[in-house]
PDB file of C-alpha atoms in Angstrom:
ATOM      1  CA  UNK O 139      17.894 -83.707  -9.018  1.00  0.00           C
ATOM      2  CA  UNK O 140      14.190 -84.475  -8.694  1.00  0.00           C
ATOM      3  CA  UNK O 141      12.861 -87.659 -10.209  1.00  0.00           C
ATOM      4  CA  UNK O 142       9.371 -88.593 -11.230  1.00  0.00           C
ATOM      5  CA  UNK O 143       7.995 -92.111 -11.249  1.00  0.00           C
ATOM      6  CA  UNK O 144       6.162 -93.820 -14.098  1.00  0.00           C
ATOM      7  CA  UNK O 145       3.060 -93.762 -11.894  1.00  0.00           C
ATOM      8  CA  UNK O 146       3.410 -89.995 -11.542  1.00  0.00           C
ATOM      9  CA  UNK O 147       3.824 -89.583 -15.305  1.00  0.00           C
ATOM     10  CA  UNK O 148       0.635 -91.571 -15.935  1.00  0.00           C
ATOM     11  CA  UNK O 149      -1.253 -89.538 -13.324  1.00  0.00           C
ATOM     12  CA  UNK O 150      -0.066 -86.312 -14.948  1.00  0.00           C
ATOM     13  CA  UNK O 151      -1.112 -87.556 -18.391  1.00  0.00           C
ATOM     14  CA  UNK O 152      -4.542 -88.502 -17.066  1.00  0.00           C
ATOM     15  CA  UNK O 153      -4.978 -84.972 -15.709  1.00  0.00           C
ATOM     16  CA  UNK O 154      -4.027 -83.412 -19.043  1.00  0.00           C
ATOM     17  CA  UNK O 155      -5.735 -85.550 -21.696  1.00  0.00           C
ATOM     18  CA  UNK O 156      -9.285 -86.695 -22.234  1.00  0.00           C
ATOM     19  CA  UNK O 157     -10.015 -90.109 -20.795  1.00  0.00           C
ATOM     20  CA  UNK O 158     -12.926 -92.066 -22.239  1.00  0.00           C
ATOM     21  CA  UNK O 159     -14.702 -95.003 -20.711  1.00  0.00           C
ATOM     22  CA  UNK O 160     -14.841 -98.110 -22.878  1.00  0.00           C
ATOM     23  CA  UNK O 161     -18.538 -97.459 -23.453  1.00  0.00           C
ATOM     24  CA  UNK O 162     -17.874 -93.884 -24.599  1.00  0.00           C
ATOM     25  CA  UNK O 163     -15.168 -95.082 -26.974  1.00  0.00           C
ATOM     26  CA  UNK O 164     -17.412 -97.791 -28.432  1.00  0.00           C
ATOM     27  CA  UNK O 165     -20.179 -95.246 -29.004  1.00  0.00           C
ATOM     28  CA  UNK O 166     -17.748 -93.188 -31.115  1.00  0.00           C
ATOM     29  CA  UNK O 167     -16.271 -96.171 -32.951  1.00  0.00           C
ATOM     30  CA  UNK O 168     -17.185 -96.202 -36.610  1.00  0.00           C
ATOM     31  CA  UNK O 169     -17.660 -92.443 -36.917  1.00  0.00           C
ATOM     32  CA  UNK O 170     -15.829 -91.250 -40.055  1.00  0.00           C
ATOM     33  CA  UNK O 171     -13.854 -88.615 -38.133  1.00  0.00           C
ATOM     34  CA  UNK O 172     -12.629 -91.036 -35.449  1.00  0.00           C
ATOM     35  CA  UNK O 173      -9.770 -93.552 -35.438  1.00  0.00           C
ATOM     36  CA  UNK O 174      -9.281 -96.172 -32.723  1.00  0.00           C
ATOM     37  CA  UNK O 175      -5.543 -96.789 -32.265  1.00  0.00           C
ATOM     38  CA  UNK O 176      -4.076 -99.860 -30.554  1.00  0.00           C
ATOM     39  CA  UNK O 177      -0.648 -98.928 -29.152  1.00  0.00           C
ATOM     40  CA  UNK O 178       0.173-102.383 -27.754  1.00  0.00           C
ATOM     41  CA  UNK O 179       3.096-104.451 -28.962  1.00  0.00           C
ATOM     42  CA  UNK O 180       2.648-107.022 -31.707  1.00  0.00           C
ATOM     43  CA  UNK O 181       3.121-109.887 -29.256  1.00  0.00           C
ATOM     44  CA  UNK O 182       0.141-108.658 -27.242  1.00  0.00           C
ATOM     45  CA  UNK O 183      -2.072-108.559 -30.323  1.00  0.00           C
ATOM     46  CA  UNK O 184      -0.963-112.059 -31.292  1.00  0.00           C
ATOM     47  CA  UNK O 185      -2.103-113.360 -27.886  1.00  0.00           C
ATOM     48  CA  UNK O 186      -5.383-111.481 -27.492  1.00  0.00           C
ATOM     49  CA  UNK O 187      -6.419-110.154 -30.889  1.00  0.00           C
ATOM     50  CA  UNK O 188      -7.485-106.559 -31.385  1.00  0.00           C
ATOM     51  CA  UNK O 189     -10.630-104.491 -31.415  1.00  0.00           C
ATOM     52  CA  UNK O 190     -12.246-104.684 -34.858  1.00  0.00           C
ATOM     53  CA  UNK O 191     -11.501-101.580 -36.883  1.00  0.00           C
ATOM     54  CA  UNK O 192      -8.536-100.473 -34.775  1.00  0.00           C
ATOM     55  CA  UNK O 193      -5.326 -99.275 -36.391  1.00  0.00           C
ATOM     56  CA  UNK O 194      -2.255-100.911 -34.845  1.00  0.00           C
ATOM     57  CA  UNK O 195       0.676 -98.581 -34.157  1.00  0.00           C
ATOM     58  CA  UNK O 196       3.090 -99.861 -31.505  1.00  0.00           C
ATOM     59  CA  UNK O 197       3.787 -97.281 -28.800  1.00  0.00           C
ATOM     60  CA  UNK O 198       7.435 -96.977 -29.819  1.00  0.00           C
ATOM     61  CA  UNK O 199       6.503 -95.804 -33.335  1.00  0.00           C
ATOM     62  CA  UNK O 200       3.457 -93.686 -32.552  1.00  0.00           C
ATOM     63  CA  UNK O 201       4.930 -90.190 -32.593  1.00  0.00           C
ATOM     64  CA  UNK O 202       6.749 -90.889 -35.858  1.00  0.00           C
ATOM     65  CA  UNK O 203       3.763 -92.422 -37.597  1.00  0.00           C
ATOM     66  CA  UNK O 204       1.411 -89.668 -36.370  1.00  0.00           C
ATOM     67  CA  UNK O 205       3.717 -86.802 -37.396  1.00  0.00           C
ATOM     68  CA  UNK O 206       2.749 -85.562 -40.878  1.00  0.00           C
ATOM     69  CA  UNK O 207       6.367 -84.439 -41.453  1.00  0.00           C
ATOM     70  CA  UNK O 208       7.776 -87.914 -40.771  1.00  0.00           C
ATOM     71  CA  UNK O 209       8.709 -90.220 -43.660  1.00  0.00           C
ATOM     72  CA  UNK O 210       6.864 -93.021 -41.815  1.00  0.00           C
ATOM     73  CA  UNK O 211       3.662 -91.003 -41.357  1.00  0.00           C
ATOM     74  CA  UNK O 212       0.441 -93.034 -41.624  1.00  0.00           C
ATOM     75  CA  UNK O 213      -2.362 -91.121 -43.312  1.00  0.00           C
ATOM     76  CA  UNK O 214      -5.063 -92.714 -41.149  1.00  0.00           C
ATOM     77  CA  UNK O 215      -3.574 -90.880 -38.142  1.00  0.00           C
ATOM     78  CA  UNK O 216      -3.885 -87.446 -39.728  1.00  0.00           C
ATOM     79  CA  UNK O 217      -6.332 -85.074 -41.223  1.00  0.00           C
ATOM     80  CA  UNK O 218      -7.604 -83.736 -37.922  1.00  0.00           C
ATOM     81  CA  UNK O 219      -9.314 -87.014 -37.047  1.00  0.00           C
ATOM     82  CA  UNK O 220     -10.157 -87.743 -33.437  1.00  0.00           C
ATOM     83  CA  UNK O 221      -7.634 -90.332 -32.200  1.00  0.00           C
ATOM     84  CA  UNK O 222      -8.757 -92.701 -29.431  1.00  0.00           C
ATOM     85  CA  UNK O 223      -5.840 -94.712 -28.077  1.00  0.00           C
ATOM     86  CA  UNK O 224      -5.884 -97.909 -26.072  1.00  0.00           C
ATOM     87  CA  UNK O 225      -3.303-100.303 -24.660  1.00  0.00           C
ATOM     88  CA  UNK O 226      -3.390-103.240 -22.264  1.00  0.00           C
ATOM     89  CA  UNK O 227      -4.476-101.280 -19.186  1.00  0.00           C
ATOM     90  CA  UNK O 228      -4.737 -97.577 -19.958  1.00  0.00           C
ATOM     91  CA  UNK O 229      -1.295 -96.494 -18.776  1.00  0.00           C
ATOM     92  CA  UNK O 230       0.690 -96.523 -22.032  1.00  0.00           C
ATOM     93  CA  UNK O 231      -2.270 -95.061 -23.905  1.00  0.00           C
ATOM     94  CA  UNK O 232      -2.450 -92.172 -21.411  1.00  0.00           C
ATOM     95  CA  UNK O 233       1.237 -91.416 -21.945  1.00  0.00           C
ATOM     96  CA  UNK O 234       0.838 -91.770 -25.713  1.00  0.00           C
ATOM     97  CA  UNK O 235      -2.188 -89.486 -25.791  1.00  0.00           C
ATOM     98  CA  UNK O 236      -0.312 -86.834 -23.829  1.00  0.00           C
ATOM     99  CA  UNK O 237       2.608 -87.089 -26.228  1.00  0.00           C
ATOM    100  CA  UNK O 238       0.362 -86.611 -29.277  1.00  0.00           C
ATOM    101  CA  UNK O 239      -1.421 -83.756 -27.525  1.00  0.00           C
ATOM    102  CA  UNK O 240       1.959 -82.133 -26.762  1.00  0.00           C
ATOM    103  CA  UNK O 241       2.753 -82.423 -30.485  1.00  0.00           C
ATOM    104  CA  UNK O 242      -0.431 -80.520 -31.294  1.00  0.00           C
ATOM    105  CA  UNK O 243      -2.073 -83.498 -32.951  1.00  0.00           C
ATOM    106  CA  UNK O 244      -5.609 -84.429 -32.272  1.00  0.00           C
ATOM    107  CA  UNK O 245      -8.109 -84.160 -30.854  1.00  0.00           C
ATOM    108  CA  UNK O 246      -6.806 -87.107 -28.889  1.00  0.00           C
ATOM    109  CA  UNK O 247      -8.097 -89.220 -26.009  1.00  0.00           C
ATOM    110  CA  UNK O 248      -7.352 -92.564 -24.434  1.00  0.00           C
ATOM    111  CA  UNK O 249      -9.523 -95.388 -23.164  1.00  0.00           C
ATOM    112  CA  UNK O 250      -9.468 -96.136 -19.439  1.00  0.00           C
ATOM    113  CA  UNK O 251      -8.869 -99.814 -18.782  1.00  0.00           C
ATOM    114  CA  UNK O 252      -7.556-100.426 -22.293  1.00  0.00           C
ATOM    115  CA  UNK O 253      -8.217-103.578 -24.279  1.00  0.00           C
ATOM    116  CA  UNK O 254      -9.789-105.591 -21.442  1.00  0.00           C
ATOM    117  CA  UNK O 255     -12.306-102.818 -20.716  1.00  0.00           C
ATOM    118  CA  UNK O 256     -13.236-102.519 -24.396  1.00  0.00           C
ATOM    119  CA  UNK O 257     -13.687-106.287 -24.734  1.00  0.00           C
ATOM    120  CA  UNK O 258     -15.776-106.432 -21.556  1.00  0.00           C
ATOM    121  CA  UNK O 259     -17.936-103.554 -22.835  1.00  0.00           C
ATOM    122  CA  UNK O 260     -18.828-105.628 -25.888  1.00  0.00           C
ATOM    123  CA  UNK O 261     -16.290-104.584 -28.516  1.00  0.00           C
ATOM    124  CA  UNK O 262     -15.797-107.070 -31.319  1.00  0.00           C
ATOM    125  CA  UNK O 263     -12.387-108.713 -30.979  1.00  0.00           C
ATOM    126  CA  UNK O 264     -10.731-110.031 -34.138  1.00  0.00           C
ATOM    127  CA  UNK O 265      -7.538-112.009 -34.635  1.00  0.00           C
ATOM    128  CA  UNK O 266      -4.414-109.904 -35.126  1.00  0.00           C
TER     129      UNK O 266
END
C-alpha cells in the first residue's frame, strides 16, 4: 500500500489552491466580501495574539463550522465570501484551504508563511 507524507500532502494542496503572499492578503483585508480565518490552536493565539479582524476557527473544527449544513456552522464563513486562511507557517492553512475547496466552499486561499509573514508585512496584531 502506497503512503504519502505530510510534506507531500502540503505540496499537493499548494498546487491545487490559491496561495497569497502576506502582502496580497493584507491588501484584501477589510473588503466586505473577504474573511481572514486563523486556523491555529487557541494556545498559539494566547502566546502570539492574532491578526486584527481575523475570525478564529481551530483547524480541527473548520470543515464543520464552514459547512452550511452543520449545526455548528458559523455564518461569517458562508455566503460566498472569499476565505483567506492562515496558520503558524502556511502548512495547516494549505491543507485546510484544500479541504474547503474540495467541499465546494469558497473562493478560498491561504497565506504563505502564515502568521509570522502577516505580522512582518505590517498586519496589526491584537491580543487573543
